[in-house]
Coordinates of C-alpha atoms in Angstrom, one line a residue:
M30 CA 0.0 0.0 -0.1
S31 CA 1.3 3.4 -0.9
T32 CA 0.9 6.6 1.2
G33 CA 2.3 8.8 -1.6
S34 CA 0.5 10.3 -4.5
D35 CA 0.6 8.9 -8.1
A36 CA 2.7 12.0 -9.3
Q37 CA 5.3 11.4 -6.4
R38 CA 5.5 7.7 -7.4
H39 CA 6.0 8.5 -11.1
A40 CA 8.7 11.1 -10.3
R41 CA 10.6 8.9 -8.1
A42 CA 10.4 6.1 -10.8
A43 CA 11.8 8.4 -13.3
L44 CA 14.5 9.8 -10.9
T45 CA 15.6 6.2 -10.3
A46 CA 16.3 5.6 -13.9
L47 CA 18.9 8.6 -14.0
P48 CA 22.5 8.2 -13.1
L49 CA 23.4 8.9 -9.4
D50 CA 23.4 12.6 -8.6
R51 CA 23.8 13.3 -4.8
A52 CA 23.0 17.0 -5.3
R53 CA 19.7 16.2 -7.2
D54 CA 18.8 13.5 -4.4
A55 CA 19.4 16.0 -1.8
D56 CA 17.2 18.5 -3.7
V57 CA 14.4 15.9 -3.6
V58 CA 14.5 15.9 0.2
V59 CA 14.2 19.6 0.1
R60 CA 11.7 20.3 -2.7
G61 CA 10.1 16.9 -3.2
P62 CA 10.4 14.5 -6.1
V63 CA 7.6 16.1 -8.2
T64 CA 9.2 19.4 -8.3
V65 CA 12.7 18.1 -9.0
W66 CA 11.3 15.8 -11.8
D67 CA 9.3 18.7 -13.3
T68 CA 12.4 20.8 -13.4
I69 CA 14.6 18.3 -15.4
A70 CA 11.9 16.2 -17.3
A71 CA 12.4 18.3 -20.4
T72 CA 16.1 17.3 -20.5
H73 CA 15.0 13.6 -20.6
P74 CA 12.4 13.5 -23.2
D75 CA 12.8 9.7 -23.8
L76 CA 12.1 8.9 -20.2
D77 CA 8.3 8.3 -19.6
P78 CA 7.5 7.5 -15.9
D79 CA 4.2 5.9 -16.8
Q80 CA 5.9 3.6 -19.4
L81 CA 8.8 2.8 -17.0
L82 CA 6.4 1.7 -14.3
A83 CA 4.3 -0.3 -16.7
I84 CA 7.2 -2.1 -18.2
H85 CA 8.7 -2.9 -14.7
T86 CA 5.4 -4.0 -13.2
S87 CA 4.6 -6.3 -16.2
S88 CA 8.0 -7.9 -15.5
G89 CA 7.1 -8.5 -11.8
W90 CA 8.9 -5.5 -10.3
R91 CA 7.3 -3.0 -7.8
L92 CA 8.5 0.4 -6.8
I93 CA 8.7 0.9 -3.0
C94 CA 8.9 4.6 -1.9
P95 CA 9.3 6.3 1.4
G96 CA 6.0 6.0 3.3
D97 CA 4.9 2.9 1.7
D98 CA 4.2 0.0 4.3
E99 CA 7.1 -1.9 2.7
W100 CA 9.7 0.8 3.1
P101 CA 12.3 -0.5 5.4
T102 CA 12.4 1.3 8.8
S103 CA 16.2 1.5 8.8
L104 CA 16.0 3.9 5.8
T105 CA 14.9 7.4 6.6
P106 CA 13.7 9.7 3.8
T107 CA 15.4 12.7 5.4
G108 CA 18.9 11.1 5.5
P109 CA 21.1 9.4 3.0
A110 CA 18.4 7.1 1.7
P111 CA 17.5 5.9 -1.8
L112 CA 14.8 7.9 -3.5
A113 CA 12.9 4.6 -4.0
L114 CA 13.6 0.8 -4.2
W115 CA 12.8 -1.6 -7.0
A116 CA 11.7 -5.0 -5.6
H117 CA 11.1 -8.2 -7.3
G118 CA 9.3 -11.3 -5.7
A119 CA 6.5 -11.8 -3.3
G120 CA 8.2 -11.0 0.0
H121 CA 7.3 -7.9 2.1
L122 CA 10.5 -5.9 1.9
A123 CA 10.3 -4.3 5.4
A124 CA 9.8 -7.8 6.9
L125 CA 12.6 -9.3 4.8
T126 CA 15.0 -6.5 5.9
A127 CA 14.0 -6.2 9.5
R128 CA 17.0 -8.5 10.6
A129 CA 19.3 -8.0 7.5
V130 CA 22.9 -7.2 7.6
A131 CA 25.0 -5.6 4.7
V132 CA 28.7 -6.5 4.5
T133 CA 30.6 -4.3 2.2
G134 CA 34.2 -4.1 1.2
N135 CA 36.9 -3.2 -1.2
R136 CA 39.2 -5.4 -3.2
S137 CA 42.1 -3.2 -2.6
A138 CA 42.5 -3.4 1.2
T139 CA 44.5 -0.9 3.1
P140 CA 48.0 -2.3 3.7
R141 CA 48.9 -3.1 7.3
D142 CA 51.9 -1.3 8.7

């Protein structure tokens, strides 16, 4: 179930299709996804949020946005969090990530002195 408007969901879908831009993502937190997308949509004429959502949905993907009941509680929309998450499968994302751990690393470890 979504708590956001269709316009917000469509804007977030479009923004997830663009290359990472931390300044733009921070702007979304301040001005909102619809305002940010409306500002840059003309520079991306081939990106249609309705079509993007339709294609992904028909392939079994769903867009999870901040405020949705599936949004993981460990992610805060005011902090460094993704604009939205694409999920595939039947599991409830918030429940699946409630006890999750992420391990990250780098192939070039810092040499020990």
